[in-house]
Short mmCIF file of C-alpha atoms in Angstrom, two decimals:
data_model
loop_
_atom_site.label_atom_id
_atom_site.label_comp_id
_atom_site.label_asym_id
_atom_site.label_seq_id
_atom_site.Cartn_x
_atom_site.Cartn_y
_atom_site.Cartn_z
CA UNK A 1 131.36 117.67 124.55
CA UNK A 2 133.54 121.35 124.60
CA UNK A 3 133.53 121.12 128.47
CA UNK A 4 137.01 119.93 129.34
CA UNK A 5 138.77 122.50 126.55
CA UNK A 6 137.87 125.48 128.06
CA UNK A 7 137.29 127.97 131.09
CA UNK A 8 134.38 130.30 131.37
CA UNK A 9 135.94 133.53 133.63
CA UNK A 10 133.16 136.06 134.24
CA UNK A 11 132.23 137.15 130.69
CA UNK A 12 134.68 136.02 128.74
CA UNK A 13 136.27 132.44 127.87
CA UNK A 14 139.89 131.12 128.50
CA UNK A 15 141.54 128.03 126.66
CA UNK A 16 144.34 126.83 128.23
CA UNK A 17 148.01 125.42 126.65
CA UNK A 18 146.52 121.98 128.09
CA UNK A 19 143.09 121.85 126.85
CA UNK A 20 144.46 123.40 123.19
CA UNK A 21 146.43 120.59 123.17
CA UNK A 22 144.34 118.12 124.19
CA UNK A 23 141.31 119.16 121.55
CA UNK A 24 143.86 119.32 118.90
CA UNK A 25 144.71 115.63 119.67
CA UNK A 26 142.08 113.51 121.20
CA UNK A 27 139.24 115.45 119.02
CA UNK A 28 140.78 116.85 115.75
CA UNK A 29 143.24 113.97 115.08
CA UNK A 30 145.20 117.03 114.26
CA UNK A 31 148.98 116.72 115.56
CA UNK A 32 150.19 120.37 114.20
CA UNK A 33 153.31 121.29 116.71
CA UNK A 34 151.57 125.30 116.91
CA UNK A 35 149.58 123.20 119.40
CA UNK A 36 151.58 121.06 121.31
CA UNK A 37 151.43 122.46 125.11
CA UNK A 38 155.08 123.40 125.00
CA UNK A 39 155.06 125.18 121.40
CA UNK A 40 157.21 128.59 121.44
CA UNK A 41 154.09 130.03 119.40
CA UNK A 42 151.41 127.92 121.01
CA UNK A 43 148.12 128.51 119.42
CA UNK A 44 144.98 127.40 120.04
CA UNK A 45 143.04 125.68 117.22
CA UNK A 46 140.66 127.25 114.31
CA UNK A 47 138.95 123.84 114.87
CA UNK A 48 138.03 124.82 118.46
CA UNK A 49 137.01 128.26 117.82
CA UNK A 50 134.62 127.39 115.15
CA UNK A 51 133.19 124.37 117.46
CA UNK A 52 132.56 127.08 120.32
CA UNK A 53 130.82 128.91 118.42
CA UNK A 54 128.08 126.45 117.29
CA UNK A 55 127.58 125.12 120.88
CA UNK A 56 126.99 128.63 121.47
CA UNK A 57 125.11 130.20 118.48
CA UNK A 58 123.34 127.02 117.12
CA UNK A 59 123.60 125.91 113.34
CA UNK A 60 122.02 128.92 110.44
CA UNK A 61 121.72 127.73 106.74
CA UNK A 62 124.30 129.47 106.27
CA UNK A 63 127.57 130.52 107.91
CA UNK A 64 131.31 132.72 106.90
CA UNK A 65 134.43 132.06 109.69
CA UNK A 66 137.11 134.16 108.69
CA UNK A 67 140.32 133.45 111.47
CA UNK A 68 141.92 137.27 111.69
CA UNK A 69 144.28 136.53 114.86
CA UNK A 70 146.32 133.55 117.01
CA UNK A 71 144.53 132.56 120.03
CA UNK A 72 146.79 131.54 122.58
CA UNK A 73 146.61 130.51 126.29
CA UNK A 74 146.57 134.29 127.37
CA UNK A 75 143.36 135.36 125.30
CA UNK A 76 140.35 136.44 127.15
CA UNK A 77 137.60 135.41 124.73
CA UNK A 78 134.00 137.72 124.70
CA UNK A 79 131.20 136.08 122.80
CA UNK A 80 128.68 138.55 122.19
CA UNK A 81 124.99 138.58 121.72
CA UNK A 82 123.90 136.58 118.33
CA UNK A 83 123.15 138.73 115.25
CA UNK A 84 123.69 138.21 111.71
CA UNK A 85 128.15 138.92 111.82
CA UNK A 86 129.72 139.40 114.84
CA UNK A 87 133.31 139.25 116.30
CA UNK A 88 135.09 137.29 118.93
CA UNK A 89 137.10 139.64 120.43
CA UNK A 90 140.29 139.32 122.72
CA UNK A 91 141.67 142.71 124.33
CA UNK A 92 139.66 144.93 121.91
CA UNK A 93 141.49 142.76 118.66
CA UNK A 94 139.19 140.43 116.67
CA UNK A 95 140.43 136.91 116.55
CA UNK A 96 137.25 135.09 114.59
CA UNK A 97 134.52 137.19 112.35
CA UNK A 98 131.29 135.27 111.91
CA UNK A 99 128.64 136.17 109.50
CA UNK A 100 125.46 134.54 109.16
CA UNK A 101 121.99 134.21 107.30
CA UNK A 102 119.22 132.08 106.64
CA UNK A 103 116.67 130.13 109.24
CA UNK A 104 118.91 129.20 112.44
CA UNK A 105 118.22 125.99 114.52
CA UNK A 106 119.44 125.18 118.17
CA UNK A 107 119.46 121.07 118.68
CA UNK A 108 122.46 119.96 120.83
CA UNK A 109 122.48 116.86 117.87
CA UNK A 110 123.00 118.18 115.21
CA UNK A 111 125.21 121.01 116.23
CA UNK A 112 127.20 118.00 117.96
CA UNK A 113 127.04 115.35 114.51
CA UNK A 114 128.16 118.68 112.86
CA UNK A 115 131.49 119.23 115.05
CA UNK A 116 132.94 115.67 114.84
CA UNK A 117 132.29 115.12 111.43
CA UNK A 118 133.72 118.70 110.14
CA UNK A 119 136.35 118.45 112.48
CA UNK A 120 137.45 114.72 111.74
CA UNK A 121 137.60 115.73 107.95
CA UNK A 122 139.44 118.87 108.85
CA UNK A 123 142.23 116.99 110.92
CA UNK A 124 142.94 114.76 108.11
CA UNK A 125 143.87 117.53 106.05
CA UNK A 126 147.65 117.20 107.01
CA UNK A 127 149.37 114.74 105.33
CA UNK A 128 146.83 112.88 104.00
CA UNK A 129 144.98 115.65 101.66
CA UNK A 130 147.72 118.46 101.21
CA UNK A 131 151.22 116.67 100.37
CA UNK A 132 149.57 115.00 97.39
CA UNK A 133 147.80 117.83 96.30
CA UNK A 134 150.53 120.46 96.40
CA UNK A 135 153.01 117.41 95.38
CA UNK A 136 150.56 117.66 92.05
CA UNK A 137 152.61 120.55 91.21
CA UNK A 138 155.78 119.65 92.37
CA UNK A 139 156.26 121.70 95.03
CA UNK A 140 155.96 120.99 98.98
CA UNK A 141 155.74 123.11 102.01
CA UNK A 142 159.14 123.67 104.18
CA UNK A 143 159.45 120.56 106.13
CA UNK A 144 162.17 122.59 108.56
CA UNK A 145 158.84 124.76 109.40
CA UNK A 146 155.82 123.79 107.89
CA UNK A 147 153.50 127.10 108.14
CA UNK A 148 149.63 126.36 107.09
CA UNK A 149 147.64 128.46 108.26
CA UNK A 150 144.01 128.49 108.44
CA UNK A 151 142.20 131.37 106.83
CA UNK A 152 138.75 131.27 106.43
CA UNK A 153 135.80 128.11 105.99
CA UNK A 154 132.24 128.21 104.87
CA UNK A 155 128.95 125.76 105.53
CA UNK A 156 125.68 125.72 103.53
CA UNK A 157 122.88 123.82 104.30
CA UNK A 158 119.79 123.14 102.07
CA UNK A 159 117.75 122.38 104.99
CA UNK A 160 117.59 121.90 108.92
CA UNK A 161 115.41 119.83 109.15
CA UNK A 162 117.90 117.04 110.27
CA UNK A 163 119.35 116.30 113.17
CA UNK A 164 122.61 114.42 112.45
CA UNK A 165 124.83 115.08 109.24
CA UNK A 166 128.01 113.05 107.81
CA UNK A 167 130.38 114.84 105.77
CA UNK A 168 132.10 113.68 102.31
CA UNK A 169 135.38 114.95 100.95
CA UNK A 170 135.22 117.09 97.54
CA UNK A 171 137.80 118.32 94.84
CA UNK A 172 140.16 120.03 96.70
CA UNK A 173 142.25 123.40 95.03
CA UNK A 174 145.36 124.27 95.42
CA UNK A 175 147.07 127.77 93.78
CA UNK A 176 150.75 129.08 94.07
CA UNK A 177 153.32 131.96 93.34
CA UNK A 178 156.59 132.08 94.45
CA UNK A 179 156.32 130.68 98.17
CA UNK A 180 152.94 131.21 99.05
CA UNK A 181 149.76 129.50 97.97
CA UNK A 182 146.84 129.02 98.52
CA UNK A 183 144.59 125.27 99.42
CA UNK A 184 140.70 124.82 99.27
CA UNK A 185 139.42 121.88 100.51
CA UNK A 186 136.25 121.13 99.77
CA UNK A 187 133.65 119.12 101.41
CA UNK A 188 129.49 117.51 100.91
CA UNK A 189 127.38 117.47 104.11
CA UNK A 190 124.79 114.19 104.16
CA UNK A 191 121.66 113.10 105.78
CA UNK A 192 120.81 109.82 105.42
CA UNK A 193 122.70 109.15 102.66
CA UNK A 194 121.22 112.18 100.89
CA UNK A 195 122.84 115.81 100.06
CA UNK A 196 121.82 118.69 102.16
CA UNK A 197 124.97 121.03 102.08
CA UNK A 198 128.69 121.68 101.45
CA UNK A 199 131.52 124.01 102.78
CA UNK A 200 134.81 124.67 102.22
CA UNK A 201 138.47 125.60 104.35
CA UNK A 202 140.64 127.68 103.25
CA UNK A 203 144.20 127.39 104.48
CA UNK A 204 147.15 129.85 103.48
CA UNK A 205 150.88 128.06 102.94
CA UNK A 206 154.37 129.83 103.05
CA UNK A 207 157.88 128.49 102.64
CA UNK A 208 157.04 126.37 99.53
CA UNK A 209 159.61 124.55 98.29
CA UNK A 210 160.63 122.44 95.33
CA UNK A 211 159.69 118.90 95.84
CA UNK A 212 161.57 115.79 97.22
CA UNK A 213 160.37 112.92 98.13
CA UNK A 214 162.66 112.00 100.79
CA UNK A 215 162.15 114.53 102.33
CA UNK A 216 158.40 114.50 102.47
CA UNK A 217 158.95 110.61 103.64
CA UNK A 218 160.86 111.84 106.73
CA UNK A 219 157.74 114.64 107.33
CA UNK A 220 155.67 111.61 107.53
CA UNK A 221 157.22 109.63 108.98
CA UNK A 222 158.13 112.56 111.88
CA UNK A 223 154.29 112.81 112.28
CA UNK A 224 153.42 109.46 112.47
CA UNK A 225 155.59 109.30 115.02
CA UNK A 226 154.34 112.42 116.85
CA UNK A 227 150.46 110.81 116.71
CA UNK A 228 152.07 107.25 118.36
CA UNK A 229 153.83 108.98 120.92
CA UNK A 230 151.29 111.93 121.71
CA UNK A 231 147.99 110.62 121.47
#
């Protein structure tokens, strides 16, 4: 299913402004203007990254993503060999840190079930999951430049001896001082209607604001607009 968002060069993988874009929208549901083909900062998203990475590694009971640099169109991605934490490194600078433990299993299902669903609930995080929350507290991010960025997410899994998962929403979590804060969403992992795991994102915001309510009306209304007219 990664095919069409990426280019394999030698030894090391390319993502293009095109296929970014187009695994941001037609995959993630996620309609973020970092990754809209003509973006001034265009980045390439987390979503994508961590998705490449199970196709590639297979799913372990347990697995750390920590996100330490933009990928854009001109990164030249090296995957290395599996081990227990690695880096995927662009020009000698690590863009994604992986660390791993626990039994490890390689079924093109599962790691496939696992991808939609986490990614689905991921692209619903903006607006649907963090206006309200952060609006909890009466505060909003900058609608002028809305900056959430991902950090770092997390998976556990019980067992692997499934081969298809859905995945619930939990509590999410959100923290702030001054103009920066901090969200946790959190999230159950199913198998036939039973509990076998959970995980969490965590996403970094700056620029917060006081809030107002027309003006998170316009954000939405900006974005539903974006998904009608880009999708």
């Amino acid at each position: 299913m990664l095919t069409p968002y990426y280019q394999q060069e030698t030894n090391k993988l390319v993502i293009s402004r095109e296929q970014g874009s187009q695994f941001a929208k037609q995959v993630a549901d996620d309609f973020n203007p970092l990754h809209d083909i003509d973006a001034k900062k265009f980045c390439v998203p987390g979503d994508l990254l961590f998705s490449l990475v199970l196709d590639k590694y297979g799913v372990s009971e347990n697995m750390h993503f920590t996100f330490a640099g933009m990928v854009d169109e001109t990164s030249e991605l090296e995957f290395p060999e599996g081990s227990d934490a690695f880096d995927i490194i662009s020009n000698e600078k690590t863009m994604l840190s992986v660390k791993r433990s626990g039994q490890n299993k390689q079924c093109a299902q599962l790691v496939e079930s696992l991808i939609k669903n986490y990614v689905a609930f991921s692209g619903k995080a903006f607006p649907h999951v963090i206006i309200p929350l952060m609006g909890q507290q009466e505060v909003m991010i900058n609608p002028a430049r809305p900056m959430v960025i991902y950090e770092s997410m997390s998976i556990h899994l019980d067992t692997l001896d499934i081969e298809e998962v859905t995945l619930e929403a939990a509590d999410p979590e959100f923290s702030y001082e001054g103009k920066r804060g901090k969200i946790i969403l959190r999230f159950e992992l199913l198998s036939n209607g039973e509990k076998v795991g959970f995980g969490e994102k965590h996403m970094l915001v700056s620029g917060i604001k006081e809030y107002c309510q027309q003006a998170i009306d316009d954000l939405i209304d900006y974005y539903n607009e974006r998904k009608v007219t880009l999708k």
